[in-house]
Tab-separated table of C-alpha atoms in Angstrom:
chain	number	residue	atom	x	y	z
A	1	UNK	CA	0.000	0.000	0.000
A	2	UNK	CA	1.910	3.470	-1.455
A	3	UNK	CA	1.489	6.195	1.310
A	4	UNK	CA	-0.885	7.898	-0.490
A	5	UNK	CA	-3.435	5.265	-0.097
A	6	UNK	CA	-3.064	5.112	3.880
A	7	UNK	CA	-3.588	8.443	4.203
A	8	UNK	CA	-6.210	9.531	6.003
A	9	UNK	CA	-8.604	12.798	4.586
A	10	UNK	CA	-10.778	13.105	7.288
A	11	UNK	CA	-12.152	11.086	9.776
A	12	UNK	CA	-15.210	10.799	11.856
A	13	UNK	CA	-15.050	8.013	14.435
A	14	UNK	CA	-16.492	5.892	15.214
A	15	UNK	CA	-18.414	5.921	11.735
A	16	UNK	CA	-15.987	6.023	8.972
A	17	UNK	CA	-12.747	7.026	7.936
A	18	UNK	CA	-11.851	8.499	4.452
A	19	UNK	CA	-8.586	8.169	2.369
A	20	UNK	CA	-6.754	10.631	-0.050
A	21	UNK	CA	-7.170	8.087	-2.702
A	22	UNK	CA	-11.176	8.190	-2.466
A	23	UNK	CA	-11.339	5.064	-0.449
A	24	UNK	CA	-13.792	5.261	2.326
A	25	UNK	CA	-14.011	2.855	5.236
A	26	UNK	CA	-17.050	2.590	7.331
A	27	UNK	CA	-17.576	1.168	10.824
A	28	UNK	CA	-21.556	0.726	10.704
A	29	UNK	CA	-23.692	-1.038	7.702
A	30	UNK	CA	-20.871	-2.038	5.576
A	31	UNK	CA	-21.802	-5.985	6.029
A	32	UNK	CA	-24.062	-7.340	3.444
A	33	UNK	CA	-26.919	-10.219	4.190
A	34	UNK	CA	-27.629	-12.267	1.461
A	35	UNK	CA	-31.375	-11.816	0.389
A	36	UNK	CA	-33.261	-14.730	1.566
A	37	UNK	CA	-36.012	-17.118	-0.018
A	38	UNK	CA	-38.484	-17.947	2.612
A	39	UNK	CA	-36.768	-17.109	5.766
A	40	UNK	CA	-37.583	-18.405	9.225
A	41	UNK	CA	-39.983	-15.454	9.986
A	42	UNK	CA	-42.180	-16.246	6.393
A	43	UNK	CA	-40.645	-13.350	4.294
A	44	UNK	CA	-38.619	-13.685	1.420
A	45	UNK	CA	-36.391	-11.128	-0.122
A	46	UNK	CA	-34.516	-10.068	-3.670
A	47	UNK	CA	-32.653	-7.080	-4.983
A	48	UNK	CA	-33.324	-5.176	-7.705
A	49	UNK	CA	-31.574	-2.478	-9.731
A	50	UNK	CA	-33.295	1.075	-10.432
A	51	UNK	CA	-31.042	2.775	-11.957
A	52	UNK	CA	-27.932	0.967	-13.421
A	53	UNK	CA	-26.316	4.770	-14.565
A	54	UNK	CA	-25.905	5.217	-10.729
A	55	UNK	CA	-26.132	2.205	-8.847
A	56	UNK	CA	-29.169	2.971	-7.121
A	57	UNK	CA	-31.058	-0.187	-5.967
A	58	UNK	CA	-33.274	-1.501	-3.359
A	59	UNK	CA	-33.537	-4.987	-1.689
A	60	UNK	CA	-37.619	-5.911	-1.860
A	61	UNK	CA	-39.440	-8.349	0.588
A	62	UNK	CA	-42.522	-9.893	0.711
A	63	UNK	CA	-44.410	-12.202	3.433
A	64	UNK	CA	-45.160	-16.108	2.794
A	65	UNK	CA	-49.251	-15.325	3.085
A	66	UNK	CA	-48.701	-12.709	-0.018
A	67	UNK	CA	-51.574	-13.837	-2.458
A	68	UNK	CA	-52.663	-11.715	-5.788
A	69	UNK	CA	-56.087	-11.986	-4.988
A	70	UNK	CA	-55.906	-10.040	-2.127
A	71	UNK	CA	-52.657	-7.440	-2.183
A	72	UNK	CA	-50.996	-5.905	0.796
A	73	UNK	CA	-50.063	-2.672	2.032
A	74	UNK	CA	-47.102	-1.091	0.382
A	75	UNK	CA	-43.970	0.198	2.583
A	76	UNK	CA	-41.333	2.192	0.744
A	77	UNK	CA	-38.225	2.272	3.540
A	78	UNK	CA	-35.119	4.936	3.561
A	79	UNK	CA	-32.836	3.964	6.042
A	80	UNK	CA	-30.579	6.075	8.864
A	81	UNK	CA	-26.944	6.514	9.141
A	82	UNK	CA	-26.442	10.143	8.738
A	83	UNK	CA	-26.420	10.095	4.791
A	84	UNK	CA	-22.957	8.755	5.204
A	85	UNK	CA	-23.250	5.107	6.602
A	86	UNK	CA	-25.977	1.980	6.390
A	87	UNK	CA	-27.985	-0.037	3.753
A	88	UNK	CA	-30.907	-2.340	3.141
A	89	UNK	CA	-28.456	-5.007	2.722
A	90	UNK	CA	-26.853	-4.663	6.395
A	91	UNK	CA	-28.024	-6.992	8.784
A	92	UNK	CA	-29.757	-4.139	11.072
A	93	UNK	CA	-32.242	-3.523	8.162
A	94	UNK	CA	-32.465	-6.234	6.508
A	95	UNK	CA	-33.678	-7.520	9.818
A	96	UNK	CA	-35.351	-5.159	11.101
A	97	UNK	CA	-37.242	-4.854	7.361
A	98	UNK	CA	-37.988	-8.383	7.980
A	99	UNK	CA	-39.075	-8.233	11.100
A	100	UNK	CA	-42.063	-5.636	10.201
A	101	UNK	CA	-43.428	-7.405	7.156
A	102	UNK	CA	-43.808	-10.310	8.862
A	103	UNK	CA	-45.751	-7.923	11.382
A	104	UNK	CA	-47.761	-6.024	9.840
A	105	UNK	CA	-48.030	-8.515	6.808
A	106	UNK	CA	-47.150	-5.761	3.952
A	107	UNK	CA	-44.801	-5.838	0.558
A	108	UNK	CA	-41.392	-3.565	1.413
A	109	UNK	CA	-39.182	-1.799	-0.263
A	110	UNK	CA	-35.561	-0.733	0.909
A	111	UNK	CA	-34.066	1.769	-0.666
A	112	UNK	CA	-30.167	2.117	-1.102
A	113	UNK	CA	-29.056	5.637	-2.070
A	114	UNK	CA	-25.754	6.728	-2.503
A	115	UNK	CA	-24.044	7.736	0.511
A	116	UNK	CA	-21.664	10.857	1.357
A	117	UNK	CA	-18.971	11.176	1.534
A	118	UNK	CA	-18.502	10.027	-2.077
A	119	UNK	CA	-22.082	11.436	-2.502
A	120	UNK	CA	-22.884	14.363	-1.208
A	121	UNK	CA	-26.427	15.525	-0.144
A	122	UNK	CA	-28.228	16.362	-2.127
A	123	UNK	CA	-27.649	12.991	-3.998
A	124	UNK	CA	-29.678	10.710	-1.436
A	125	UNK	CA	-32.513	12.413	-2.032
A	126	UNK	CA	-32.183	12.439	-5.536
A	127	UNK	CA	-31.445	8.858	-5.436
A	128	UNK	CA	-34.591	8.127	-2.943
A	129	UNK	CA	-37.225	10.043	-5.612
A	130	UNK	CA	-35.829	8.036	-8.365
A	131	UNK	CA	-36.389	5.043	-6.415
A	132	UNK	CA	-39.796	6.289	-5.419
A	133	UNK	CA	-40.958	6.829	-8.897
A	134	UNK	CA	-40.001	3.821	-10.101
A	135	UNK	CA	-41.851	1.788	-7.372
A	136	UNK	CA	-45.021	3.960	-8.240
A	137	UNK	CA	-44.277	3.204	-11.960
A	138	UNK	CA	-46.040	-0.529	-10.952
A	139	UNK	CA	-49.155	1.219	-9.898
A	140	UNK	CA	-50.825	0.499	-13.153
A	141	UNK	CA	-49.762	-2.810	-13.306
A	142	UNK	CA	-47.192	-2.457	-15.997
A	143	UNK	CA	-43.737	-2.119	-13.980
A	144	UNK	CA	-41.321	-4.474	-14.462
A	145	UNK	CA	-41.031	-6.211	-10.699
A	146	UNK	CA	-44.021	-8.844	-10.591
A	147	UNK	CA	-43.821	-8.678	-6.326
A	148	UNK	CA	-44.815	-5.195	-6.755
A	149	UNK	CA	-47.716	-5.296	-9.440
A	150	UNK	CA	-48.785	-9.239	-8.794
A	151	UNK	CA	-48.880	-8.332	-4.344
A	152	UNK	CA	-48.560	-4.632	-3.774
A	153	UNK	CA	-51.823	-2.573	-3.070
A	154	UNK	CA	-50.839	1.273	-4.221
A	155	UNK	CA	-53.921	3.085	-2.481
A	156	UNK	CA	-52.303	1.461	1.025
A	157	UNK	CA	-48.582	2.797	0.528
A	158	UNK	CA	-46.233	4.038	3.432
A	159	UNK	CA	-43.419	5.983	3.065
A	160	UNK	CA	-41.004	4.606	6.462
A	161	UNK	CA	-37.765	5.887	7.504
A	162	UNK	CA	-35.175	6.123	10.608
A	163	UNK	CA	-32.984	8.988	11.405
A	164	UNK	CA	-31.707	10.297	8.812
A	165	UNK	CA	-34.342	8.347	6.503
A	166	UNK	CA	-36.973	9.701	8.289
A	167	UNK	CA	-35.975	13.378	6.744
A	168	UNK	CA	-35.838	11.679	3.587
A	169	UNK	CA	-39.819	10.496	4.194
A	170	UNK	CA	-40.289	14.257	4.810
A	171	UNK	CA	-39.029	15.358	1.760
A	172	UNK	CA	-40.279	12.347	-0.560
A	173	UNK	CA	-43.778	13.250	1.160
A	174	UNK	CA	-43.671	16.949	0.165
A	175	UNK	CA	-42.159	16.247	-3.117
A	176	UNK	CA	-45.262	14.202	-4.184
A	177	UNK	CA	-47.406	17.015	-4.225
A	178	UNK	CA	-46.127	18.895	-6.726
A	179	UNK	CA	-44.512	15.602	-8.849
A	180	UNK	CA	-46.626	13.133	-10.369
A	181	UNK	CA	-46.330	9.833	-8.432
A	182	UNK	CA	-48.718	8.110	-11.403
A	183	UNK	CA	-51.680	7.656	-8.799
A	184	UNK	CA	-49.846	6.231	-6.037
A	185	UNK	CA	-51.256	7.120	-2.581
A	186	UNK	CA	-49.771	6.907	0.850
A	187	UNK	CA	-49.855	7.958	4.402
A	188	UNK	CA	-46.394	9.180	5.926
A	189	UNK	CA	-45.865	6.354	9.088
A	190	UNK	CA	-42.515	7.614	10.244
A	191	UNK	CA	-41.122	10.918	10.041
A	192	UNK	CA	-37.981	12.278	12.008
A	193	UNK	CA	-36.995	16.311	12.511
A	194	UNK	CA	-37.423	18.923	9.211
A	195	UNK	CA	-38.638	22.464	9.089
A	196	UNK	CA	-39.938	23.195	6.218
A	197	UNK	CA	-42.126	25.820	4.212
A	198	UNK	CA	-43.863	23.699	2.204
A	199	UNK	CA	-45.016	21.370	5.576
A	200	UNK	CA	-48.823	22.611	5.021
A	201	UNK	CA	-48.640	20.945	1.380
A	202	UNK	CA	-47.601	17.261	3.204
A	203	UNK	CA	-48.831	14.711	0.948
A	204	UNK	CA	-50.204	12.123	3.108
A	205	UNK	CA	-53.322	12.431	5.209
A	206	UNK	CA	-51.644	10.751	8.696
A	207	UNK	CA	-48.245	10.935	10.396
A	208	UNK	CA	-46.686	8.670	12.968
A	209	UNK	CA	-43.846	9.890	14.600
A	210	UNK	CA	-41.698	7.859	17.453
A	211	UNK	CA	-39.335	9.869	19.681
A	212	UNK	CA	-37.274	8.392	22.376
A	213	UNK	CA	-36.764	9.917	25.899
A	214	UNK	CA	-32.885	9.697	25.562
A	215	UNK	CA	-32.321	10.330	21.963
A	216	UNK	CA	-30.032	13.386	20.975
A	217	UNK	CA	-32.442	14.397	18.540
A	218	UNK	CA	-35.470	13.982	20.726
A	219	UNK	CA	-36.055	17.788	20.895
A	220	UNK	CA	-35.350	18.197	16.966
A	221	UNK	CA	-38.224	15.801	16.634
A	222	UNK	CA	-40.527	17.546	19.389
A	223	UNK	CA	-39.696	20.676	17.277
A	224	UNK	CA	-40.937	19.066	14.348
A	225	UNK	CA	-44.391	17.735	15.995
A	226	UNK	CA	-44.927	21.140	17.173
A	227	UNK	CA	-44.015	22.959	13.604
A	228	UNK	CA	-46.170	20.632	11.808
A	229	UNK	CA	-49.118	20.767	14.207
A	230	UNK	CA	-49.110	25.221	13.672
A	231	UNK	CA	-48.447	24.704	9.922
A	232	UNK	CA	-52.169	24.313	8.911
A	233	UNK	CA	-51.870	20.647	7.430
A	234	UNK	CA	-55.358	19.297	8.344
A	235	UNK	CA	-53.975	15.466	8.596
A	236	UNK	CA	-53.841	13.133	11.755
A	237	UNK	CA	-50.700	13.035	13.728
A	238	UNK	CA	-49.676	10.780	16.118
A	239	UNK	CA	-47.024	10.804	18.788
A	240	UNK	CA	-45.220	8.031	20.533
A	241	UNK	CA	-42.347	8.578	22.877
A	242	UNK	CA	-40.169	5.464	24.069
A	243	UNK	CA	-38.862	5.870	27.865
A	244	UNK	CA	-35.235	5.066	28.584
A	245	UNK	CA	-34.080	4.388	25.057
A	246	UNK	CA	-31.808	6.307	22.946
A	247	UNK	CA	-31.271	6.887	19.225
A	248	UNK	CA	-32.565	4.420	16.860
A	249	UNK	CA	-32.599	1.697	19.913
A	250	UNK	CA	-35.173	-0.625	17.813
A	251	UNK	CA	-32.388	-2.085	15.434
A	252	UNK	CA	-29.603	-2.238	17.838
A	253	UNK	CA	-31.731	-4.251	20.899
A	254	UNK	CA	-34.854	-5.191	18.262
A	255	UNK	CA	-35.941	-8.262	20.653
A	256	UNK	CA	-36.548	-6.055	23.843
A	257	UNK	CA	-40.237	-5.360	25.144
A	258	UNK	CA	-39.428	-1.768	24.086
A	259	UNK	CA	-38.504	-2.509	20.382
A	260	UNK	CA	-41.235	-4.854	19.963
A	261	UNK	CA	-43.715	-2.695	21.244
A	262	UNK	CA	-42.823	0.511	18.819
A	263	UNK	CA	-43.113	-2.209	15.886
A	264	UNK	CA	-46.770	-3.485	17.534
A	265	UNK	CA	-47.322	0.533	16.810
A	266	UNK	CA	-46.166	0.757	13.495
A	267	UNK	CA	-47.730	-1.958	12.369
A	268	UNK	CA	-51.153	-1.146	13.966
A	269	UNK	CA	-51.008	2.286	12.194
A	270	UNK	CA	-50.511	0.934	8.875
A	271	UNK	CA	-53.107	-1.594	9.085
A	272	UNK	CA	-55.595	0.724	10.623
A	273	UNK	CA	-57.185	1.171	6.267
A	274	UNK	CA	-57.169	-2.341	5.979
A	275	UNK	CA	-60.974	-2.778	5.742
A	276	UNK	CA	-61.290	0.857	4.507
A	277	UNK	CA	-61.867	1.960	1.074
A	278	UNK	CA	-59.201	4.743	0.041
């Protein structure tokens, strides 16, 4: 290795380190879980490629009881990491991805977007809308992924996110009103701190957001409750706060009585619709 290569262009531990040479080495989501055909909790998974120009892909999973005569709820999912660290195909999401369709019984999609430092923001939202517009290109049945136009039901869609991917939701949620999304339709189930002008405009009729007690960003996301609530958006919002947990505690400990009751939650408020006509 020429001294070039070893040398070190920035760093922020204990998430990654980059090199001079471009080289970037990440402590957090850089393992990759092999999709899975009928795994032990019913759901099997495959990745697809959106957009082979820049890599962007996402890794799609579906339960065992997925039938075409009677489609599921859709879940589009950006995951957290700071824009700069994670994936779908890391075994935090990729289990905890699992773990909630075989909850709440729904077709998901995990997004990967590009990731800074290579890719600097804006990029990952870029790369998230591209992704969202090609899931909603299945909506009329002619997209090219059969699990999404043979199982997925586009008037139940959900647009989920962590962290960082729960700004993303913010912004792919706003976006859709003034983009065409060819029809698709979806409530907002997870949404983490944003200010923004256009929140009156927020294209989904309900909002789930979870905050926990010792979370750095616990008052961002209190902030964001409150802004949204005095915007004039005239949609349902929901508030659950987790006691003694911090940051993104769910993927990290997702078999504690705490975890498992925020995904009880989750999945209760996406299946609230399911005998409701849209």
């Amino acid at each position: 290795m020429s001294s070039r290569e070893s040398e070190i262009a920035h760093e922020f531990l204990p998430f990654f380190r980059a090199y001079k040479d471009g080289r970037v080495e990440r402590f957090f989501g850089s393992d990759r879980v092999p999709a899975t055909i009928d795994s032990q909790d019913g759901v099997s998974s495959k990745d697809v490629t959106i957009v082979p120009e820049t890599g962007v892909s996402a890794r799609i999973f579906i339960p065992r009881s997925a039938q075409p005569s009677q489609k599921l709820p859709l879940v589009v999912y950006f995951q957290g990491g700071g824009f700069f660290m994670g994936s779908p195909f890391c075994s935090e999401y990729h289990n905890y991805v699992t773990c909630l369709v075989s909850k709440a019984n729904v077709i998901a999609v995990s997004v990967d977007y590009r990731l800074a430092p290579e890719h600097l923001v804006p990029i990952a939202y870029e790369d998230s809308w591209a992704a969202l517009k090609w899931v909603a290109s299945h909506s009329s049945g002619d997209g090219p992924e059969a699990w999404l136009t043979d199982y997925a039901d586009f008037q139940r869609a959900f647009l989920v996110g962590n962290s960082a991917g729960g700004n993303i939701v913010h912004d792919m949620a706003v976006q859709a009103v003034t983009e065409d999304l060819n029809g698709l339709k979806f409530d907002d189930p997870r949404i983490n701190p944003a200010v923004d002008s256009r929140l009156s405009r927020l294209g989904c009729r309900r909002v789930l957001i979870f905050l926990a007690e010792k979370d750095n960003l616990r008052e961002r996301g209190m902030f964001y409750c409150e802004t949204l609530e005095s915007s004039g958006w005239d949609g349902e919002l929901m508030i659950v706060e987790t006691e003694g947990e911090d940051h993104a505690f769910q993927l990290f400990n997702p078999n504690s009585e705490k975890a498992l009751a925020l995904m009880d939650k989750l999945s209760t408020f996406i299946n609230k619709d399911k005998h409701v006509s849209m």
